[in-house]
Amino acid sequence: MLFFSSHLRILTPISSTVWPSRLLFHSLASLPAKRIKRSPPHVHTAASPKRARVGDSSLIINGELKYFRSGAQVFSDLLQGEGQAYFDRTRYISKLHEFDKFILFCRPRRFGKSLTYADEHQSLYKGLDVQKDIDEGRVNPGQYFVLKFDFSQINPSPDLPEANEELIAFLNHTIEGFYRKYAAYLGGNFTDLCQNVDNRRPNLSLRWCTNSVQYAIQQDERLAGIEGIYILVDEYDSFPNSYLNLPKIVGGSENAWDETAVGRTFRSFWATIKALGTEGIIKRIFITGISPLSLSGLGSAFNVARNLSFHKDLAGLCGLTSSDLEAALMGIYEDPEVYGRFLSEMTEFYNGYHFCRSKTVNTVYNTETCLAYLQCRIEGVTPATQDPENSEVSVEFLRRFAASAPAIRDFEKALESDENGNFMPIEYSNFKL
């Protein structure tokens, strides 16, 4: 799970009993000398508990170990929870900054891709890897307004007109939430800002929103050093994947989704993000999902993101490694024979994922599965060894895949090896379900 700070504070990832999947920082842009940079108002947080890192691992424990709980929604609560354990992934923040400005990052379900906000990096990040990057100037906090769209929040209706209304409401509600959070920097009147929300065309709502930010940065000296908007899109494919089995219209597009009002709304939203990114109003975009298929299906509407899902330097961004699991079990048990036995059990039942095509990297384990197992061990309960609820591949996807001869051929080809023994890449831009 990634944690990004609000109130213009810091975009930062952390892997904890949650995992950071994308943390974003950017160096300050040069600004006119007449403008003075000031820190915007912020929320003060309570002092953090004493943190102890387990050896040289990424595991950090707040005081006496009690929890490997997942699902934390507030970054400060996670870092300040007494007895909470988490895995520090903030070292990836500076790495992500080195890549493209528009990034797609895919992982299976329940791998900890979700994002949330965090305030007050001065106190919260003490002892985390990112603090060293901040001290040495590789990471510069407080440079973006953060606009986050979490498509998993939509409850997809089987009725397509109703689904379109749900999508429009979701997009506009997200923009209204952005106005509420940053109203103090965008003119101060939340109600007036919401007048820019178009009830039928959320792509226009987005354009008005970005224009408001651009104008505020130009006019408000408190925002000197703020570069613009950072768009975070979580589980971007959660909504469209619910409509994989739409019947095709005779004489219509090959993709039935494109022929629906909800499909057009979805497409226009991404086309607007692309246009605003090209114009430089949106500075950075980080997108997470399960697969790149829905995004590649948009074609030219959004063809600007770089898929870094299998990049060797990001293979461990989400998920837990064997060394993480060993450190966690060492925090629970003192006897090497005992924690070694449980580590072997986790290896046997949970295996590991290998997210790199070009070289051998450490395998990573499903976050939620492992956290549930570790919490059971703390509580003295025998853990179940099955995957967590909602971690499986979509049933609709499997049905569509099984009925698609082109998809089967593409996957069979992907299982072949090149002359170096590497699997052949799937050409998602040409992939057809």
Coordinates of C-alpha atoms in Angstrom, one line a residue:
M1 CA 0.0 0.0 0.0
L2 CA 1.3 3.4 -0.8
F3 CA 1.0 6.3 1.3
F4 CA 0.9 9.8 0.0
S5 CA 0.7 12.8 2.1
S6 CA -1.9 15.4 1.8
H7 CA -1.9 19.1 2.4
L8 CA 1.0 19.4 -0.1
R9 CA 3.2 17.6 2.4
I10 CA 4.8 14.5 0.9
L11 CA 4.1 11.7 -1.5
T12 CA 5.7 8.7 0.0
P13 CA 5.4 5.0 -0.1
I14 CA 5.7 2.6 2.7
S15 CA 5.4 -1.0 2.8
S16 CA 3.9 -2.1 5.9
T17 CA 1.6 -4.6 6.9
V18 CA 0.6 -2.7 4.0
W19 CA 2.7 -2.2 1.0
P20 CA 3.8 0.8 -0.8
S21 CA 3.3 0.5 -4.4
R22 CA 4.3 3.8 -5.6
L23 CA 5.8 6.7 -3.9
L24 CA 6.4 9.8 -5.6
F25 CA 8.8 12.7 -5.1
H26 CA 10.1 15.2 -7.4
S27 CA 12.8 17.9 -7.1
L28 CA 11.6 21.5 -6.8
A29 CA 11.2 23.5 -10.0
S30 CA 13.1 26.8 -10.3
L31 CA 10.8 29.7 -9.3
P32 CA 10.9 33.5 -9.7
A33 CA 12.9 35.1 -7.0
K34 CA 10.1 37.4 -6.1
R35 CA 8.0 34.6 -4.9
I36 CA 8.7 33.3 -1.4
K37 CA 8.1 29.6 -0.6
R38 CA 6.1 29.0 2.5
S39 CA 4.8 25.8 3.9
P40 CA 1.0 25.5 3.6
P41 CA -1.0 24.9 6.8
H42 CA -0.8 21.4 8.0
V43 CA -2.2 19.0 10.6
H44 CA -0.1 18.2 13.6
T45 CA 0.1 14.5 14.6
A46 CA 0.9 12.8 17.8
A47 CA 4.5 11.7 18.5
S48 CA 5.3 8.3 17.1
P49 CA 6.1 5.3 19.4
K50 CA 9.6 4.0 19.7
R51 CA 10.5 2.1 16.5
A52 CA 12.9 -0.8 16.2
R53 CA 14.1 -2.3 13.0
V54 CA 14.7 -6.1 13.0
G55 CA 18.3 -6.5 12.0
D56 CA 19.0 -5.3 8.5
S57 CA 15.6 -6.2 7.3
S58 CA 12.8 -3.9 6.2
L59 CA 10.6 -4.9 9.2
I60 CA 10.0 -2.2 11.8
I61 CA 8.1 -2.8 15.0
N62 CA 6.5 -0.1 17.2
G63 CA 7.4 -1.2 20.7
E64 CA 6.3 -4.7 21.7
L65 CA 5.1 -6.8 18.7
K66 CA 1.3 -7.3 18.7
Y67 CA 0.0 -6.8 15.2
F68 CA 0.6 -7.7 11.7
R69 CA -2.8 -6.3 10.8
S70 CA -3.5 -5.1 7.3
G71 CA -6.0 -2.8 5.8
A72 CA -4.8 0.4 7.5
Q73 CA -6.5 3.4 5.8
V74 CA -4.7 6.2 7.6
F75 CA -0.9 6.3 7.3
S76 CA -0.3 8.1 10.6
D77 CA -2.4 5.5 12.4
L78 CA -0.3 2.7 11.0
L79 CA 3.0 4.3 11.9
Q80 CA 1.8 5.4 15.4
G81 CA 0.1 2.2 16.4
E82 CA 1.7 0.7 19.5
G83 CA 2.7 -2.9 18.8
Q84 CA 2.2 -2.5 15.0
A85 CA 4.6 -4.1 12.6
Y86 CA 5.2 -2.9 9.1
F87 CA 7.7 -3.4 6.2
D88 CA 9.5 -0.3 5.0
R89 CA 9.4 0.2 1.3
T90 CA 10.0 3.9 1.2
R91 CA 13.4 3.3 -0.4
Y92 CA 11.5 3.0 -3.7
I93 CA 10.4 6.6 -3.6
S94 CA 13.6 8.0 -5.1
K95 CA 13.7 5.1 -7.6
L96 CA 10.2 5.9 -8.9
H97 CA 11.2 9.5 -9.4
E98 CA 13.9 8.3 -11.9
F99 CA 11.3 6.7 -14.2
D100 CA 8.8 8.1 -16.5
K101 CA 6.2 10.6 -15.3
F102 CA 3.3 8.5 -16.3
I103 CA 3.5 4.9 -14.9
L104 CA 1.4 1.8 -14.9
F105 CA 2.1 -0.8 -12.2
C106 CA 0.2 -4.1 -12.1
R107 CA 0.0 -6.7 -9.4
P108 CA -2.4 -9.5 -8.5
R109 CA -5.2 -8.8 -6.1
R110 CA -4.5 -8.3 -2.4
F111 CA -0.9 -7.4 -3.0
G112 CA -1.1 -4.1 -1.2
K113 CA -1.4 -1.7 -4.1
S114 CA -3.9 0.7 -2.5
L115 CA -3.0 4.2 -1.7
T116 CA -3.9 6.6 1.1
Y117 CA -2.7 9.9 2.5
A118 CA -0.3 10.9 5.2
D119 CA 0.6 14.2 6.9
E120 CA 3.6 15.6 8.7
H121 CA 6.5 13.7 7.3
Q122 CA 8.9 15.5 9.7
S123 CA 7.8 13.2 12.6
L124 CA 6.2 10.3 10.8
Y125 CA 9.1 9.2 8.7
K126 CA 11.8 9.3 11.3
G127 CA 13.6 6.0 11.1
L128 CA 12.3 5.0 7.7
D129 CA 14.4 4.6 4.7
V130 CA 12.9 7.7 3.0
Q131 CA 14.2 10.0 5.8
K132 CA 17.7 9.4 4.6
D133 CA 16.8 10.3 1.1
I134 CA 15.1 13.5 2.4
D135 CA 18.1 14.4 4.5
E136 CA 20.5 13.9 1.5
G137 CA 18.2 15.8 -0.9
R138 CA 17.2 12.9 -3.1
V139 CA 13.6 13.3 -2.1
N140 CA 11.9 16.7 -1.8
P141 CA 8.5 16.5 0.0
G142 CA 5.6 18.8 -0.6
Q143 CA 5.5 19.4 -4.3
Y144 CA 2.1 18.2 -5.6
F145 CA -1.6 18.5 -5.1
V146 CA -2.7 14.8 -5.0
L147 CA -5.8 13.7 -6.8
K148 CA -6.7 10.0 -6.2
F149 CA -9.2 7.9 -8.0
D150 CA -10.0 4.5 -6.5
F151 CA -12.1 2.6 -9.0
S152 CA -12.7 -0.3 -6.5
Q153 CA -15.1 2.0 -4.7
I154 CA -17.6 1.8 -7.5
N155 CA -20.3 -0.9 -7.1
P156 CA -20.8 -1.9 -10.8
S157 CA -24.4 -2.2 -11.8
P158 CA -25.4 -4.8 -14.4
D159 CA -27.7 -2.2 -15.8
L160 CA -25.5 -0.2 -18.2
P161 CA -27.3 3.2 -18.0
E162 CA -27.2 2.9 -14.2
A163 CA -23.5 1.9 -14.4
N164 CA -22.8 5.1 -16.4
E165 CA -24.5 7.2 -13.7
E166 CA -22.5 5.5 -11.0
L167 CA -19.2 6.1 -12.9
I168 CA -20.1 9.8 -13.4
A169 CA -21.0 10.2 -9.8
F170 CA -17.8 8.5 -8.6
L171 CA -15.6 10.7 -10.8
N172 CA -17.3 13.9 -9.8
H173 CA -17.4 12.9 -6.1
T174 CA -13.7 12.3 -6.2
I175 CA -13.1 15.8 -7.6
E176 CA -15.4 17.3 -5.0
G177 CA -13.3 15.5 -2.3
F178 CA -10.2 17.1 -3.9
Y179 CA -11.8 20.5 -3.6
R180 CA -12.7 19.9 0.0
K181 CA -9.2 18.9 0.9
Y182 CA -7.5 21.8 -0.9
A183 CA -10.1 24.5 -0.7
A184 CA -7.8 26.7 1.4
Y185 CA -5.3 26.9 -1.5
L186 CA -7.9 27.2 -4.3
G187 CA -9.8 30.2 -3.3
G188 CA -11.1 29.1 0.1
N189 CA -14.7 28.5 -0.8
F190 CA -15.6 24.8 -1.3
T191 CA -19.1 25.6 -2.5
D192 CA -17.9 27.9 -5.2
L193 CA -15.3 25.4 -6.4
C194 CA -18.0 22.7 -6.7
Q195 CA -19.9 24.9 -9.2
N196 CA -17.2 23.8 -11.7
V197 CA -18.4 20.2 -11.4
D198 CA -20.3 19.1 -14.5
N199 CA -23.0 16.6 -13.6
R200 CA -23.0 15.0 -17.0
R201 CA -19.4 15.3 -18.2
P202 CA -16.9 14.4 -15.5
N203 CA -14.1 14.9 -18.0
L204 CA -15.0 18.6 -18.0
S205 CA -15.1 18.6 -14.2
L206 CA -11.5 17.3 -14.3
R207 CA -10.4 20.0 -16.7
W208 CA -11.9 22.8 -14.6
C209 CA -10.3 21.2 -11.5
T210 CA -6.8 21.3 -13.1
N211 CA -7.3 24.8 -14.3
S212 CA -8.2 25.9 -10.7
V213 CA -4.9 24.4 -9.5
Q214 CA -2.9 25.9 -12.2
Y215 CA -4.3 29.4 -11.5
A216 CA -3.8 29.0 -7.7
I217 CA -0.1 28.1 -8.2
Q218 CA 0.4 31.2 -10.4
Q219 CA -1.3 33.5 -7.9
D220 CA -0.6 32.3 -4.4
E221 CA 2.8 32.8 -3.0
R222 CA 2.2 30.0 -0.4
L223 CA 2.3 27.6 -3.3
A224 CA 5.8 28.6 -4.6
G225 CA 7.6 25.3 -5.2
I226 CA 4.4 23.3 -5.9
E227 CA 4.7 21.8 -9.3
G228 CA 1.1 20.8 -10.1
I229 CA -1.1 17.8 -9.8
Y230 CA -0.1 14.2 -9.1
I231 CA -2.9 11.8 -10.3
L232 CA -3.1 8.5 -8.5
V233 CA -5.4 5.9 -10.0
D234 CA -5.9 2.8 -7.8
E235 CA -7.4 -0.4 -9.3
Y236 CA -8.1 1.3 -12.6
D237 CA -9.4 -1.9 -14.1
S238 CA -11.7 -3.0 -11.3
F239 CA -14.7 -1.3 -12.9
P240 CA -14.3 -2.1 -16.6
N241 CA -13.5 -5.8 -15.8
S242 CA -17.1 -6.2 -14.6
Y243 CA -18.2 -5.7 -18.2
L244 CA -16.1 -8.1 -20.1
N245 CA -19.0 -10.2 -21.4
L246 CA -21.0 -7.5 -23.1
P247 CA -22.7 -8.6 -26.3
K248 CA -21.3 -7.1 -29.5
I249 CA -23.5 -4.7 -31.5
V250 CA -23.9 -5.7 -35.2
G251 CA -21.9 -3.3 -37.3
G252 CA -20.4 -1.7 -34.2
S253 CA -16.9 -1.6 -32.7
E254 CA -15.1 -4.8 -32.1
N255 CA -15.1 -3.8 -28.5
A256 CA -18.7 -3.8 -27.2
W257 CA -17.7 -1.7 -24.2
D258 CA -16.9 1.2 -26.5
E259 CA -20.5 1.2 -27.8
T260 CA -22.0 1.9 -24.4
A261 CA -22.5 5.3 -22.7
V262 CA -20.5 4.0 -19.7
G263 CA -17.6 2.9 -22.0
R264 CA -17.6 6.3 -23.6
T265 CA -17.5 8.1 -20.2
F266 CA -14.6 5.9 -19.1
R267 CA -12.7 6.5 -22.4
S268 CA -13.3 10.3 -22.3
F269 CA -12.0 10.4 -18.7
W270 CA -8.7 8.8 -19.7
A271 CA -8.5 10.9 -22.9
T272 CA -8.8 14.0 -20.8
I273 CA -6.1 12.9 -18.4
K274 CA -3.8 12.2 -21.4
A275 CA -4.5 15.7 -22.8
L276 CA -3.9 17.4 -19.5
G277 CA -0.7 15.5 -19.0
T278 CA 0.5 16.4 -22.5
E279 CA -0.3 20.0 -21.8
G280 CA 1.8 19.8 -18.6
I281 CA -1.1 20.6 -16.2
I282 CA -1.0 17.1 -14.7
K283 CA 2.6 16.5 -13.8
R284 CA 2.7 12.9 -12.9
I285 CA 0.4 9.9 -13.0
F286 CA 0.7 6.6 -11.1
I287 CA -1.8 3.9 -12.0
T288 CA -2.3 0.5 -10.4
G289 CA -4.3 -2.5 -11.5
I290 CA -4.4 -6.2 -12.0
S291 CA -3.5 -6.2 -15.7
P292 CA -2.7 -3.7 -18.5
L293 CA -5.5 -5.1 -20.7
S294 CA -8.2 -2.4 -19.9
L295 CA -5.7 0.4 -20.4
S296 CA -4.3 -1.0 -23.7
G297 CA -7.9 -1.4 -24.8
L298 CA -8.3 2.4 -24.7
G299 CA -5.9 2.7 -27.6
S300 CA -4.9 6.2 -28.5
A301 CA -7.3 7.6 -25.7
F302 CA -4.5 6.8 -23.2
N303 CA -1.3 5.5 -24.7
V304 CA 1.2 7.6 -22.7
A305 CA 1.8 5.4 -19.6
R306 CA 4.9 3.2 -19.3
N307 CA 4.2 -0.3 -17.9
L308 CA 6.8 -0.9 -15.2
S309 CA 5.1 -4.0 -13.7
F310 CA 8.1 -6.2 -14.6
H311 CA 11.0 -3.7 -14.2
K312 CA 13.8 -5.3 -12.3
D313 CA 14.2 -2.4 -9.9
L314 CA 10.6 -2.5 -8.9
A315 CA 10.1 -6.3 -8.6
G316 CA 10.0 -6.0 -4.7
L317 CA 7.9 -2.9 -4.4
C318 CA 4.7 -4.8 -3.5
G319 CA 4.6 -8.1 -1.6
L320 CA 6.9 -9.8 0.9
T321 CA 10.2 -11.5 0.3
S322 CA 11.5 -14.5 2.1
S323 CA 13.8 -12.3 4.2
D324 CA 10.8 -10.2 5.2
L325 CA 9.0 -13.4 6.3
E326 CA 12.0 -14.7 8.2
A327 CA 12.4 -11.4 10.0
A328 CA 8.8 -11.4 10.9
L329 CA 8.9 -14.9 12.3
M330 CA 12.1 -14.1 14.2
G331 CA 10.1 -11.2 15.8
I332 CA 7.6 -13.7 17.0
Y333 CA 9.7 -16.7 18.0
E334 CA 13.2 -16.9 19.5
D335 CA 13.8 -20.5 18.7
P336 CA 15.4 -20.8 15.2
E337 CA 14.0 -24.3 14.7
V338 CA 10.5 -23.0 15.4
Y339 CA 10.5 -20.0 13.1
G340 CA 12.4 -22.0 10.5
R341 CA 9.6 -24.6 10.4
F342 CA 7.0 -22.0 9.9
L343 CA 9.0 -20.3 7.2
S344 CA 9.2 -23.6 5.4
E345 CA 5.4 -23.9 5.7
M346 CA 4.8 -20.5 4.2
T347 CA 7.2 -21.3 1.4
E348 CA 5.4 -24.6 0.7
F349 CA 1.9 -23.2 0.7
Y350 CA 2.3 -19.7 -0.5
N351 CA 5.1 -20.1 -3.0
G352 CA 6.2 -16.8 -4.5
Y353 CA 5.7 -14.5 -7.5
H354 CA 8.5 -13.5 -9.8
F355 CA 7.9 -10.1 -11.3
C356 CA 10.8 -9.7 -13.7
R357 CA 11.4 -11.1 -17.2
S358 CA 15.0 -10.1 -17.7
K359 CA 16.8 -11.4 -14.7
T360 CA 16.5 -13.5 -11.5
V361 CA 15.0 -11.5 -8.6
N362 CA 13.7 -12.4 -5.2
T363 CA 10.3 -13.9 -5.3
V364 CA 7.6 -12.1 -3.4
Y365 CA 4.6 -13.4 -1.5
N366 CA 1.0 -12.1 -1.4
T367 CA 0.8 -9.5 1.3
E368 CA -2.6 -10.2 2.7
T369 CA -2.0 -14.0 2.8
C370 CA 1.2 -13.6 4.7
L371 CA -0.1 -10.9 7.1
A372 CA -3.1 -13.1 8.1
Y373 CA -0.7 -16.1 8.7
L374 CA 1.7 -14.0 10.8
Q375 CA -1.2 -12.5 12.9
C376 CA -2.5 -16.0 13.6
R377 CA 1.0 -17.0 14.8
I378 CA 1.1 -14.0 17.2
E379 CA -2.3 -15.0 18.6
G380 CA -1.3 -18.6 18.9
V381 CA -3.9 -19.8 16.4
T382 CA -3.3 -22.3 13.7
P383 CA -3.5 -20.3 10.4
A384 CA -5.4 -21.4 7.3
T385 CA -3.2 -21.9 4.3
Q386 CA -5.6 -20.7 1.6
D387 CA -5.5 -17.5 -0.3
P388 CA -7.4 -14.5 1.2
E389 CA -10.9 -13.7 0.1
N390 CA -11.1 -11.7 -3.2
S391 CA -7.5 -12.6 -4.2
E392 CA -8.5 -14.8 -7.1
V393 CA -8.6 -13.8 -10.8
S394 CA -12.0 -12.4 -11.9
V395 CA -14.4 -15.2 -12.9
E396 CA -15.6 -13.0 -15.8
F397 CA -12.0 -12.7 -17.0
L398 CA -11.4 -16.4 -16.9
R399 CA -14.6 -17.1 -18.8
R400 CA -13.8 -14.6 -21.5
F401 CA -10.2 -15.9 -21.7
A402 CA -11.3 -19.5 -22.0
A403 CA -13.6 -18.6 -24.9
S404 CA -11.0 -16.5 -26.8
A405 CA -8.8 -18.5 -29.3
P406 CA -6.5 -15.4 -29.9
A407 CA -6.0 -15.0 -26.2
I408 CA -5.1 -18.6 -25.7
R409 CA -2.6 -18.5 -28.6
D410 CA -1.0 -15.4 -27.1
F411 CA -0.6 -17.0 -23.7
E412 CA 0.8 -20.2 -25.2
K413 CA 3.3 -18.1 -27.1
A414 CA 4.2 -16.3 -23.8
L415 CA 5.0 -19.6 -22.2
E416 CA 7.7 -20.3 -24.8
S417 CA 11.3 -19.3 -24.1
D418 CA 13.7 -17.2 -26.2
E419 CA 17.4 -18.2 -26.8
N420 CA 18.3 -17.0 -23.3
G421 CA 15.6 -19.0 -21.6
N422 CA 13.4 -16.0 -20.9
F423 CA 9.6 -16.2 -21.3
M424 CA 8.3 -14.4 -24.4
P425 CA 6.5 -11.1 -23.5
I426 CA 2.8 -10.7 -24.1
E427 CA 2.1 -7.9 -26.6
Y428 CA -0.7 -6.3 -24.6
S429 CA -1.2 -3.6 -27.2
N430 CA -2.4 -6.3 -29.7
F431 CA -4.0 -8.6 -27.1
K432 CA -7.6 -9.5 -27.7
L433 CA -10.0 -11.2 -25.3

